[in-house]
Amino acid sequence: MLNKLVWRKSDKQNRNLQERISDMTGEIVPKHIAIIMDGNGRWAKKRAMPRVAGHHEGMKNVRKITRAANRIGVQALTLYAFSTENWKRPKMEVEFLMRLPEEFLTSFLPELMELNIRIAMIGEMDSLPEHTQNAVKKAMKETEKNTGMVLNFALNYGSRSEIVSAVQQLVQKAQDGELTVEDITEDSISTHLMTSELPEPDLLIRTSGEIRLSNFMLWQLAYTEFWFTDTLWPDFDEHSLLDAVNDYQKRNRRYGGLKGE
Ligand code: FPP
């Protein structure tokens, strides 16, 4: 751990971001990175600020990490912005969080277009406030022809209910005679999930020292490499992302096979 810290510090001092990004050329970059952005509240508390100030800072950080992921050639970036459990938070905090997509997508849209980034969303759209729905739908529509990185927001998302819904759709099709019980396979479940258009995540990052999945992409993360950091989300910068990707590059993904296969 100490070695890692010392290495990280000297790395930051001696090599700038551009050099680190250039070093990545020709290396394997995860096609899809999923991030559980945690620690906004603690970031604010440390500064004697209200929790929502942490969320606002967290939103600003989404821009930074989106740009960095795009620069290193990531194809899809999924960000857990609001879980189905987050409705239990105080009303004022929920309302604040529900305004963030609007602020983010409105101010960032010109750059998203310039960067050829497409906005997507997983989660229950219908129960979001109308203004949040409008902002997300508008950004999805305006960026729909972009062919670069997909910036996918998990908003009002819960993985178990996503799996239940996929199974229900399949059972309905079986009842209607469109498919047989044998047609209910791993592939058909995957294609009925909200992520059907995306590759499964190669790398999952969770910030703030929590080491759990919190009902996030349980099916899709079956073979994903996990990377946890104590860094709070608003402090998770480009170097942190590159640290995670560099670590990923050292892993040997075996998918249940043997080393070196
Ligand atoms: C968890 O931290 C974070 C959230 C519930 C919200 C995450 C949202 C953002 C980072 C902004 C999203 C931006 C857009 C554009 C939609 P926490 O509040 O649980 O932190 P704590 O554990 O320190 O209290």
PDB file of C-alpha atoms and ligand atoms in Angstrom:
ATOM      1  CA  MET A   1       0.000   0.000   0.000  1.00  0.00           C
ATOM      2  CA  LEU A   2       2.810   2.376   0.977  1.00  0.00           C
ATOM      3  CA  ASN A   3       4.638   1.552  -2.245  1.00  0.00           C
ATOM      4  CA  LYS A   4       1.529   2.340  -4.193  1.00  0.00           C
ATOM      5  CA  LEU A   5       1.166   5.704  -2.472  1.00  0.00           C
ATOM      6  CA  VAL A   6       4.817   6.629  -3.009  1.00  0.00           C
ATOM      7  CA  TRP A   7       4.626   5.545  -6.630  1.00  0.00           C
ATOM      8  CA  ARG A   8       1.429   7.535  -7.118  1.00  0.00           C
ATOM      9  CA  LYS A   9       2.914  10.697  -5.661  1.00  0.00           C
ATOM     10  CA  SER A  10       6.098  10.593  -7.696  1.00  0.00           C
ATOM     11  CA  ASP A  11       4.086   9.667 -10.735  1.00  0.00           C
ATOM     12  CA  LYS A  12       1.986  12.787 -10.311  1.00  0.00           C
ATOM     13  CA  GLN A  13       5.029  14.930  -9.761  1.00  0.00           C
ATOM     14  CA  ASN A  14       7.124  13.624 -12.597  1.00  0.00           C
ATOM     15  CA  ARG A  15       4.811  12.784 -15.440  1.00  0.00           C
ATOM     16  CA  ASN A  16       1.947  14.837 -16.646  1.00  0.00           C
ATOM     17  CA  LEU A  17      -1.385  13.539 -17.742  1.00  0.00           C
ATOM     18  CA  GLN A  18      -0.623  13.834 -21.418  1.00  0.00           C
ATOM     19  CA  GLU A  19       2.401  11.559 -21.082  1.00  0.00           C
ATOM     20  CA  ARG A  20       0.404   8.982 -19.178  1.00  0.00           C
ATOM     21  CA  ILE A  21      -2.328   9.038 -21.807  1.00  0.00           C
ATOM     22  CA  SER A  22       0.210   8.707 -24.634  1.00  0.00           C
ATOM     23  CA  ASP A  23       1.757   5.728 -22.835  1.00  0.00           C
ATOM     24  CA  MET A  24      -1.590   4.047 -23.087  1.00  0.00           C
ATOM     25  CA  THR A  25      -1.518   3.959 -26.889  1.00  0.00           C
ATOM     26  CA  GLY A  26      -1.245   0.355 -28.013  1.00  0.00           C
ATOM     27  CA  GLU A  27      -2.178  -0.963 -24.558  1.00  0.00           C
ATOM     28  CA  ILE A  28      -5.441  -2.764 -23.935  1.00  0.00           C
ATOM     29  CA  VAL A  29      -8.022  -0.232 -22.816  1.00  0.00           C
ATOM     30  CA  PRO A  30     -11.236  -1.515 -21.202  1.00  0.00           C
ATOM     31  CA  LYS A  31     -14.042  -1.212 -23.751  1.00  0.00           C
ATOM     32  CA  HIS A  32     -16.627  -0.534 -21.073  1.00  0.00           C
ATOM     33  CA  ILE A  33     -15.951   1.042 -17.673  1.00  0.00           C
ATOM     34  CA  ALA A  34     -18.710   1.208 -15.059  1.00  0.00           C
ATOM     35  CA  ILE A  35     -18.367   3.479 -12.046  1.00  0.00           C
ATOM     36  CA  ILE A  36     -20.222   3.613  -8.733  1.00  0.00           C
ATOM     37  CA  MET A  37     -19.656   7.273  -7.889  1.00  0.00           C
ATOM     38  CA  ASP A  38     -19.672   7.305  -4.110  1.00  0.00           C
ATOM     39  CA  GLY A  39     -18.550   9.713  -1.408  1.00  0.00           C
ATOM     40  CA  ASN A  40     -20.075  13.049  -2.409  1.00  0.00           C
ATOM     41  CA  GLY A  41     -21.664  13.481   1.020  1.00  0.00           C
ATOM     42  CA  ARG A  42     -18.411  12.781   2.889  1.00  0.00           C
ATOM     43  CA  TRP A  43     -16.516  15.121   0.542  1.00  0.00           C
ATOM     44  CA  ALA A  44     -18.910  17.918   1.502  1.00  0.00           C
ATOM     45  CA  LYS A  45     -18.903  17.039   5.213  1.00  0.00           C
ATOM     46  CA  LYS A  46     -15.094  17.263   5.326  1.00  0.00           C
ATOM     47  CA  ARG A  47     -15.462  20.840   4.122  1.00  0.00           C
ATOM     48  CA  ALA A  48     -18.401  21.692   6.392  1.00  0.00           C
ATOM     49  CA  MET A  49     -20.560  22.085   3.310  1.00  0.00           C
ATOM     50  CA  PRO A  50     -24.094  20.737   2.716  1.00  0.00           C
ATOM     51  CA  ARG A  51     -24.333  17.272   1.125  1.00  0.00           C
ATOM     52  CA  VAL A  52     -25.772  18.737  -2.058  1.00  0.00           C
ATOM     53  CA  ALA A  53     -22.569  20.754  -2.562  1.00  0.00           C
ATOM     54  CA  GLY A  54     -20.799  17.397  -2.740  1.00  0.00           C
ATOM     55  CA  HIS A  55     -23.248  16.181  -5.376  1.00  0.00           C
ATOM     56  CA  HIS A  56     -22.674  19.339  -7.397  1.00  0.00           C
ATOM     57  CA  GLU A  57     -18.932  18.834  -7.239  1.00  0.00           C
ATOM     58  CA  GLY A  58     -19.530  15.194  -8.177  1.00  0.00           C
ATOM     59  CA  MET A  59     -21.450  16.330 -11.233  1.00  0.00           C
ATOM     60  CA  LYS A  60     -18.566  18.565 -12.292  1.00  0.00           C
ATOM     61  CA  ASN A  61     -16.283  15.575 -11.940  1.00  0.00           C
ATOM     62  CA  VAL A  62     -18.426  13.596 -14.363  1.00  0.00           C
ATOM     63  CA  ARG A  63     -17.239  15.961 -17.103  1.00  0.00           C
ATOM     64  CA  LYS A  64     -13.609  15.470 -16.229  1.00  0.00           C
ATOM     65  CA  ILE A  65     -13.843  11.678 -16.167  1.00  0.00           C
ATOM     66  CA  THR A  66     -15.947  11.581 -19.337  1.00  0.00           C
ATOM     67  CA  ARG A  67     -13.279  13.561 -21.206  1.00  0.00           C
ATOM     68  CA  ALA A  68     -10.482  11.370 -19.852  1.00  0.00           C
ATOM     69  CA  ALA A  69     -12.276   8.098 -20.648  1.00  0.00           C
ATOM     70  CA  ASN A  70     -12.965   9.370 -24.149  1.00  0.00           C
ATOM     71  CA  ARG A  71      -9.339  10.375 -24.652  1.00  0.00           C
ATOM     72  CA  ILE A  72      -7.985   6.929 -23.799  1.00  0.00           C
ATOM     73  CA  GLY A  73     -10.438   5.238 -26.157  1.00  0.00           C
ATOM     74  CA  VAL A  74     -13.066   3.777 -23.830  1.00  0.00           C
ATOM     75  CA  GLN A  75     -16.162   2.808 -25.863  1.00  0.00           C
ATOM     76  CA  ALA A  76     -18.744   2.964 -23.082  1.00  0.00           C
ATOM     77  CA  LEU A  77     -18.786   4.637 -19.688  1.00  0.00           C
ATOM     78  CA  THR A  78     -21.661   3.758 -17.363  1.00  0.00           C
ATOM     79  CA  LEU A  79     -22.118   5.980 -14.309  1.00  0.00           C
ATOM     80  CA  TYR A  80     -24.371   5.046 -11.379  1.00  0.00           C
ATOM     81  CA  ALA A  81     -26.024   8.414 -10.730  1.00  0.00           C
ATOM     82  CA  PHE A  82     -29.190   7.399  -8.838  1.00  0.00           C
ATOM     83  CA  SER A  83     -30.335   4.022  -7.583  1.00  0.00           C
ATOM     84  CA  THR A  84     -33.913   2.885  -7.002  1.00  0.00           C
ATOM     85  CA  GLU A  85     -32.995   2.940  -3.279  1.00  0.00           C
ATOM     86  CA  ASN A  86     -31.887   6.608  -3.390  1.00  0.00           C
ATOM     87  CA  TRP A  87     -35.551   7.776  -3.249  1.00  0.00           C
ATOM     88  CA  LYS A  88     -35.301   7.104   0.513  1.00  0.00           C
ATOM     89  CA  ARG A  89     -33.034  10.162   0.927  1.00  0.00           C
ATOM     90  CA  PRO A  90     -34.403  13.502   2.179  1.00  0.00           C
ATOM     91  CA  LYS A  91     -36.790  15.110  -0.321  1.00  0.00           C
ATOM     92  CA  MET A  92     -34.566  18.156  -0.797  1.00  0.00           C
ATOM     93  CA  GLU A  93     -31.532  15.981  -1.648  1.00  0.00           C
ATOM     94  CA  VAL A  94     -33.550  13.890  -4.105  1.00  0.00           C
ATOM     95  CA  GLU A  95     -34.863  17.039  -5.781  1.00  0.00           C
ATOM     96  CA  PHE A  96     -31.353  18.397  -6.057  1.00  0.00           C
ATOM     97  CA  LEU A  97     -30.046  15.147  -7.569  1.00  0.00           C
ATOM     98  CA  MET A  98     -32.914  15.142 -10.066  1.00  0.00           C
ATOM     99  CA  ARG A  99     -31.857  18.610 -11.300  1.00  0.00           C
ATOM    100  CA  LEU A 100     -28.284  17.520 -12.024  1.00  0.00           C
ATOM    101  CA  PRO A 101     -28.870  15.696 -15.336  1.00  0.00           C
ATOM    102  CA  GLU A 102     -30.531  18.861 -16.659  1.00  0.00           C
ATOM    103  CA  GLU A 103     -27.665  21.139 -15.637  1.00  0.00           C
ATOM    104  CA  PHE A 104     -25.027  18.697 -16.790  1.00  0.00           C
ATOM    105  CA  LEU A 105     -26.584  17.811 -20.120  1.00  0.00           C
ATOM    106  CA  THR A 106     -27.493  21.387 -21.038  1.00  0.00           C
ATOM    107  CA  SER A 107     -24.080  22.855 -20.312  1.00  0.00           C
ATOM    108  CA  PHE A 108     -22.073  19.900 -21.649  1.00  0.00           C
ATOM    109  CA  LEU A 109     -24.091  19.214 -24.801  1.00  0.00           C
ATOM    110  CA  PRO A 110     -21.968  21.291 -27.248  1.00  0.00           C
ATOM    111  CA  GLU A 111     -18.846  19.483 -26.069  1.00  0.00           C
ATOM    112  CA  LEU A 112     -20.572  16.094 -26.213  1.00  0.00           C
ATOM    113  CA  MET A 113     -21.381  16.834 -29.861  1.00  0.00           C
ATOM    114  CA  GLU A 114     -17.824  17.932 -30.559  1.00  0.00           C
ATOM    115  CA  LEU A 115     -16.484  14.759 -28.957  1.00  0.00           C
ATOM    116  CA  ASN A 116     -19.014  12.604 -30.851  1.00  0.00           C
ATOM    117  CA  ILE A 117     -20.294  11.155 -27.549  1.00  0.00           C
ATOM    118  CA  ARG A 118     -23.737   9.562 -27.385  1.00  0.00           C
ATOM    119  CA  ILE A 119     -25.903   9.781 -24.261  1.00  0.00           C
ATOM    120  CA  ALA A 120     -27.784   6.685 -23.116  1.00  0.00           C
ATOM    121  CA  MET A 121     -29.676   5.774 -19.968  1.00  0.00           C
ATOM    122  CA  ILE A 122     -30.531   2.621 -18.039  1.00  0.00           C
ATOM    123  CA  GLY A 123     -33.177   2.679 -15.302  1.00  0.00           C
ATOM    124  CA  GLU A 124     -36.868   3.413 -14.939  1.00  0.00           C
ATOM    125  CA  MET A 125     -37.409   6.558 -16.995  1.00  0.00           C
ATOM    126  CA  ASP A 126     -41.167   6.815 -16.322  1.00  0.00           C
ATOM    127  CA  SER A 127     -40.933   7.501 -12.605  1.00  0.00           C
ATOM    128  CA  LEU A 128     -38.363  10.291 -12.933  1.00  0.00           C
ATOM    129  CA  PRO A 129     -39.668  13.859 -12.606  1.00  0.00           C
ATOM    130  CA  GLU A 130     -40.801  15.260 -15.932  1.00  0.00           C
ATOM    131  CA  HIS A 131     -38.023  17.858 -16.124  1.00  0.00           C
ATOM    132  CA  THR A 132     -35.374  15.138 -15.602  1.00  0.00           C
ATOM    133  CA  GLN A 133     -36.988  12.942 -18.260  1.00  0.00           C
ATOM    134  CA  ASN A 134     -37.104  15.852 -20.701  1.00  0.00           C
ATOM    135  CA  ALA A 135     -33.420  16.673 -20.190  1.00  0.00           C
ATOM    136  CA  VAL A 136     -32.304  13.065 -20.667  1.00  0.00           C
ATOM    137  CA  LYS A 137     -34.593  12.440 -23.649  1.00  0.00           C
ATOM    138  CA  LYS A 138     -33.433  15.647 -25.331  1.00  0.00           C
ATOM    139  CA  ALA A 139     -29.764  14.743 -24.880  1.00  0.00           C
ATOM    140  CA  MET A 140     -30.388  11.189 -26.117  1.00  0.00           C
ATOM    141  CA  LYS A 141     -32.183  12.518 -29.190  1.00  0.00           C
ATOM    142  CA  GLU A 142     -29.592  15.186 -29.994  1.00  0.00           C
ATOM    143  CA  THR A 143     -26.659  12.804 -29.635  1.00  0.00           C
ATOM    144  CA  GLU A 144     -28.328   9.744 -31.192  1.00  0.00           C
ATOM    145  CA  LYS A 145     -26.255   9.874 -34.385  1.00  0.00           C
ATOM    146  CA  ASN A 146     -22.944  10.261 -32.562  1.00  0.00           C
ATOM    147  CA  THR A 147     -20.761   7.238 -33.145  1.00  0.00           C
ATOM    148  CA  GLY A 148     -18.076   7.641 -30.486  1.00  0.00           C
ATOM    149  CA  MET A 149     -18.129   6.771 -26.796  1.00  0.00           C
ATOM    150  CA  VAL A 150     -21.466   6.017 -25.153  1.00  0.00           C
ATOM    151  CA  LEU A 151     -21.982   7.929 -21.906  1.00  0.00           C
ATOM    152  CA  ASN A 152     -24.569   5.816 -20.151  1.00  0.00           C
ATOM    153  CA  PHE A 153     -26.279   7.096 -17.007  1.00  0.00           C
ATOM    154  CA  ALA A 154     -27.797   4.611 -14.578  1.00  0.00           C
ATOM    155  CA  LEU A 155     -30.654   6.728 -13.238  1.00  0.00           C
ATOM    156  CA  ASN A 156     -33.367   5.290 -11.057  1.00  0.00           C
ATOM    157  CA  TYR A 157     -31.642   1.991 -11.750  1.00  0.00           C
ATOM    158  CA  GLY A 158     -31.831  -1.273  -9.794  1.00  0.00           C
ATOM    159  CA  SER A 159     -30.275  -4.446 -11.103  1.00  0.00           C
ATOM    160  CA  ARG A 160     -32.572  -7.018  -9.512  1.00  0.00           C
ATOM    161  CA  SER A 161     -35.685  -5.374 -10.914  1.00  0.00           C
ATOM    162  CA  GLU A 162     -33.950  -5.142 -14.309  1.00  0.00           C
ATOM    163  CA  ILE A 163     -33.357  -8.928 -14.219  1.00  0.00           C
ATOM    164  CA  VAL A 164     -36.944  -9.599 -13.080  1.00  0.00           C
ATOM    165  CA  SER A 165     -38.234  -7.480 -15.947  1.00  0.00           C
ATOM    166  CA  ALA A 166     -36.074  -9.355 -18.493  1.00  0.00           C
ATOM    167  CA  VAL A 167     -37.373 -12.706 -17.207  1.00  0.00           C
ATOM    168  CA  GLN A 168     -40.970 -11.451 -17.253  1.00  0.00           C
ATOM    169  CA  GLN A 169     -40.611 -10.344 -20.890  1.00  0.00           C
ATOM    170  CA  LEU A 170     -39.229 -13.758 -21.837  1.00  0.00           C
ATOM    171  CA  VAL A 171     -41.927 -15.682 -19.964  1.00  0.00           C
ATOM    172  CA  GLN A 172     -44.566 -13.514 -21.643  1.00  0.00           C
ATOM    173  CA  LYS A 173     -43.083 -14.366 -25.047  1.00  0.00           C
ATOM    174  CA  ALA A 174     -43.086 -18.063 -24.101  1.00  0.00           C
ATOM    175  CA  GLN A 175     -46.744 -17.826 -23.044  1.00  0.00           C
ATOM    176  CA  ASP A 176     -47.569 -16.128 -26.334  1.00  0.00           C
ATOM    177  CA  GLY A 177     -45.893 -18.993 -28.190  1.00  0.00           C
ATOM    178  CA  GLU A 178     -43.110 -16.783 -29.599  1.00  0.00           C
ATOM    179  CA  LEU A 179     -40.418 -18.900 -27.933  1.00  0.00           C
ATOM    180  CA  THR A 180     -39.998 -22.098 -25.933  1.00  0.00           C
ATOM    181  CA  VAL A 181     -38.686 -22.565 -22.375  1.00  0.00           C
ATOM    182  CA  GLU A 182     -35.388 -23.780 -23.907  1.00  0.00           C
ATOM    183  CA  ASP A 183     -35.047 -20.394 -25.598  1.00  0.00           C
ATOM    184  CA  ILE A 184     -34.638 -18.790 -22.171  1.00  0.00           C
ATOM    185  CA  THR A 185     -30.844 -18.733 -22.071  1.00  0.00           C
ATOM    186  CA  GLU A 186     -28.051 -16.521 -20.758  1.00  0.00           C
ATOM    187  CA  ASP A 187     -27.961 -14.827 -24.161  1.00  0.00           C
ATOM    188  CA  SER A 188     -31.688 -14.170 -24.292  1.00  0.00           C
ATOM    189  CA  ILE A 189     -31.682 -12.790 -20.738  1.00  0.00           C
ATOM    190  CA  SER A 190     -28.752 -10.503 -21.666  1.00  0.00           C
ATOM    191  CA  THR A 191     -30.571  -9.200 -24.720  1.00  0.00           C
ATOM    192  CA  HIS A 192     -33.625  -8.319 -22.607  1.00  0.00           C
ATOM    193  CA  LEU A 193     -31.611  -6.270 -20.116  1.00  0.00           C
ATOM    194  CA  MET A 194     -31.419  -2.487 -20.414  1.00  0.00           C
ATOM    195  CA  THR A 195     -27.751  -2.824 -21.365  1.00  0.00           C
ATOM    196  CA  SER A 196     -28.428  -5.038 -24.377  1.00  0.00           C
ATOM    197  CA  GLU A 197     -26.711  -2.623 -26.782  1.00  0.00           C
ATOM    198  CA  LEU A 198     -23.511  -2.398 -24.700  1.00  0.00           C
ATOM    199  CA  PRO A 199     -20.637  -4.818 -24.153  1.00  0.00           C
ATOM    200  CA  GLU A 200     -20.407  -6.119 -20.563  1.00  0.00           C
ATOM    201  CA  PRO A 201     -18.202  -3.895 -18.379  1.00  0.00           C
ATOM    202  CA  ASP A 202     -14.522  -4.870 -18.381  1.00  0.00           C
ATOM    203  CA  LEU A 203     -13.737  -2.730 -15.362  1.00  0.00           C
ATOM    204  CA  LEU A 204     -15.883  -1.665 -12.403  1.00  0.00           C
ATOM    205  CA  ILE A 205     -14.676   1.181 -10.204  1.00  0.00           C
ATOM    206  CA  ARG A 206     -16.217   2.140  -6.863  1.00  0.00           C
ATOM    207  CA  THR A 207     -14.962   5.182  -5.026  1.00  0.00           C
ATOM    208  CA  SER A 208     -14.998   6.161  -1.326  1.00  0.00           C
ATOM    209  CA  GLY A 209     -13.862   2.911   0.287  1.00  0.00           C
ATOM    210  CA  GLU A 210     -17.174   1.032   0.112  1.00  0.00           C
ATOM    211  CA  ILE A 211     -16.684  -2.513  -1.127  1.00  0.00           C
ATOM    212  CA  ARG A 212     -20.079  -3.658  -2.361  1.00  0.00           C
ATOM    213  CA  LEU A 213     -22.175  -3.605  -5.518  1.00  0.00           C
ATOM    214  CA  SER A 214     -25.353  -1.963  -4.165  1.00  0.00           C
ATOM    215  CA  ASN A 215     -27.661  -3.597  -6.710  1.00  0.00           C
ATOM    216  CA  PHE A 216     -25.604  -2.369  -9.691  1.00  0.00           C
ATOM    217  CA  MET A 217     -25.350  -4.440 -12.898  1.00  0.00           C
ATOM    218  CA  LEU A 218     -25.305  -7.764 -11.025  1.00  0.00           C
ATOM    219  CA  TRP A 219     -25.715  -9.860 -14.175  1.00  0.00           C
ATOM    220  CA  GLN A 220     -23.410  -7.795 -16.370  1.00  0.00           C
ATOM    221  CA  LEU A 221     -20.509  -7.777 -13.865  1.00  0.00           C
ATOM    222  CA  ALA A 222     -20.110 -11.582 -13.765  1.00  0.00           C
ATOM    223  CA  TYR A 223     -16.600 -11.486 -15.311  1.00  0.00           C
ATOM    224  CA  THR A 224     -15.699  -7.851 -14.722  1.00  0.00           C
ATOM    225  CA  GLU A 225     -12.480  -6.769 -12.994  1.00  0.00           C
ATOM    226  CA  PHE A 226     -13.200  -4.759  -9.825  1.00  0.00           C
ATOM    227  CA  TRP A 227     -11.183  -1.771  -8.618  1.00  0.00           C
ATOM    228  CA  PHE A 228     -11.930  -0.073  -5.324  1.00  0.00           C
ATOM    229  CA  THR A 229     -10.399   3.135  -4.035  1.00  0.00           C
ATOM    230  CA  ASP A 230     -10.737   5.185  -0.857  1.00  0.00           C
ATOM    231  CA  THR A 231     -10.783   8.382  -2.942  1.00  0.00           C
ATOM    232  CA  LEU A 232     -14.108  10.212  -2.711  1.00  0.00           C
ATOM    233  CA  TRP A 233     -15.856  10.711  -6.052  1.00  0.00           C
ATOM    234  CA  PRO A 234     -15.312  14.506  -6.347  1.00  0.00           C
ATOM    235  CA  ASP A 235     -11.563  13.896  -5.818  1.00  0.00           C
ATOM    236  CA  PHE A 236     -11.359  11.004  -8.291  1.00  0.00           C
ATOM    237  CA  ASP A 237      -9.401  12.710 -11.062  1.00  0.00           C
ATOM    238  CA  GLU A 238      -7.892  11.715 -14.403  1.00  0.00           C
ATOM    239  CA  HIS A 239      -4.857  10.231 -12.677  1.00  0.00           C
ATOM    240  CA  SER A 240      -7.135   8.068 -10.539  1.00  0.00           C
ATOM    241  CA  LEU A 241      -8.853   6.781 -13.676  1.00  0.00           C
ATOM    242  CA  LEU A 242      -5.520   6.014 -15.299  1.00  0.00           C
ATOM    243  CA  ASP A 243      -4.362   4.236 -12.104  1.00  0.00           C
ATOM    244  CA  ALA A 244      -7.430   1.998 -12.330  1.00  0.00           C
ATOM    245  CA  VAL A 245      -6.886   1.310 -16.037  1.00  0.00           C
ATOM    246  CA  ASN A 246      -3.154   0.613 -15.520  1.00  0.00           C
ATOM    247  CA  ASP A 247      -4.067  -1.897 -12.794  1.00  0.00           C
ATOM    248  CA  TYR A 248      -6.647  -3.492 -15.098  1.00  0.00           C
ATOM    249  CA  GLN A 249      -3.958  -3.894 -17.747  1.00  0.00           C
ATOM    250  CA  LYS A 250      -1.904  -5.989 -15.337  1.00  0.00           C
ATOM    251  CA  ARG A 251      -4.755  -8.372 -14.578  1.00  0.00           C
ATOM    252  CA  ASN A 252      -5.012 -11.718 -16.282  1.00  0.00           C
ATOM    253  CA  ARG A 253      -8.629 -12.273 -17.244  1.00  0.00           C
ATOM    254  CA  ARG A 254      -9.297 -15.989 -17.385  1.00  0.00           C
ATOM    255  CA  TYR A 255     -13.099 -16.252 -17.576  1.00  0.00           C
ATOM    256  CA  GLY A 256     -12.887 -19.456 -15.515  1.00  0.00           C
ATOM    257  CA  GLY A 257     -10.152 -20.957 -17.724  1.00  0.00           C
ATOM    258  CA  LEU A 258      -6.482 -21.465 -16.848  1.00  0.00           C
ATOM    259  CA  LYS A 259      -3.696 -18.918 -16.587  1.00  0.00           C
ATOM    260  CA  GLY A 260      -2.297 -17.883 -19.984  1.00  0.00           C
ATOM    261  CA  GLU A 261      -5.225 -19.261 -21.971  1.00  0.00           C
TER     262      GLU A 261
HETATM  263  C1  FPP B   1     -23.344   8.666  -3.657  1.00  0.00           C
HETATM  264  O1  FPP B   1     -22.651   9.474  -2.730  1.00  0.00           O
HETATM  265  C2  FPP B   1     -23.679   9.476  -4.804  1.00  0.00           C
HETATM  266  C3  FPP B   1     -24.927   9.656  -5.291  1.00  0.00           C
HETATM  267  C4  FPP B   1     -26.126   9.006  -4.719  1.00  0.00           C
HETATM  268  C5  FPP B   1     -25.170  10.556  -6.419  1.00  0.00           C
HETATM  269  C6  FPP B   1     -24.152  10.491  -7.490  1.00  0.00           C
HETATM  270  C7  FPP B   1     -24.394  11.577  -8.440  1.00  0.00           C
HETATM  271  C8  FPP B   1     -23.416  12.308  -9.006  1.00  0.00           C
HETATM  272  C9  FPP B   1     -21.978  12.064  -8.774  1.00  0.00           C
HETATM  273  C10 FPP B   1     -23.741  13.380  -9.957  1.00  0.00           C
HETATM  274  C11 FPP B   1     -24.462  12.820 -11.126  1.00  0.00           C
HETATM  275  C12 FPP B   1     -24.332  13.653 -12.286  1.00  0.00           C
HETATM  276  C13 FPP B   1     -25.149  13.630 -13.335  1.00  0.00           C
HETATM  277  C14 FPP B   1     -24.786  14.392 -14.498  1.00  0.00           C
HETATM  278  C15 FPP B   1     -26.399  12.877 -13.353  1.00  0.00           C
HETATM  279  P1  FPP B   1     -23.247   9.666  -1.278  1.00  0.00           P
HETATM  280  O2  FPP B   1     -24.175  10.808  -1.286  1.00  0.00           O
HETATM  281  O3  FPP B   1     -23.860   8.367  -0.822  1.00  0.00           O
HETATM  282  O4  FPP B   1     -21.938   9.969  -0.469  1.00  0.00           O
HETATM  283  P2  FPP B   1     -21.666   9.556   1.033  1.00  0.00           P
HETATM  284  O5  FPP B   1     -21.653   8.048   1.068  1.00  0.00           O
HETATM  285  O6  FPP B   1     -20.327  10.145   1.298  1.00  0.00           O
HETATM  286  O7  FPP B   1     -22.762  10.142   1.873  1.00  0.00           O
END
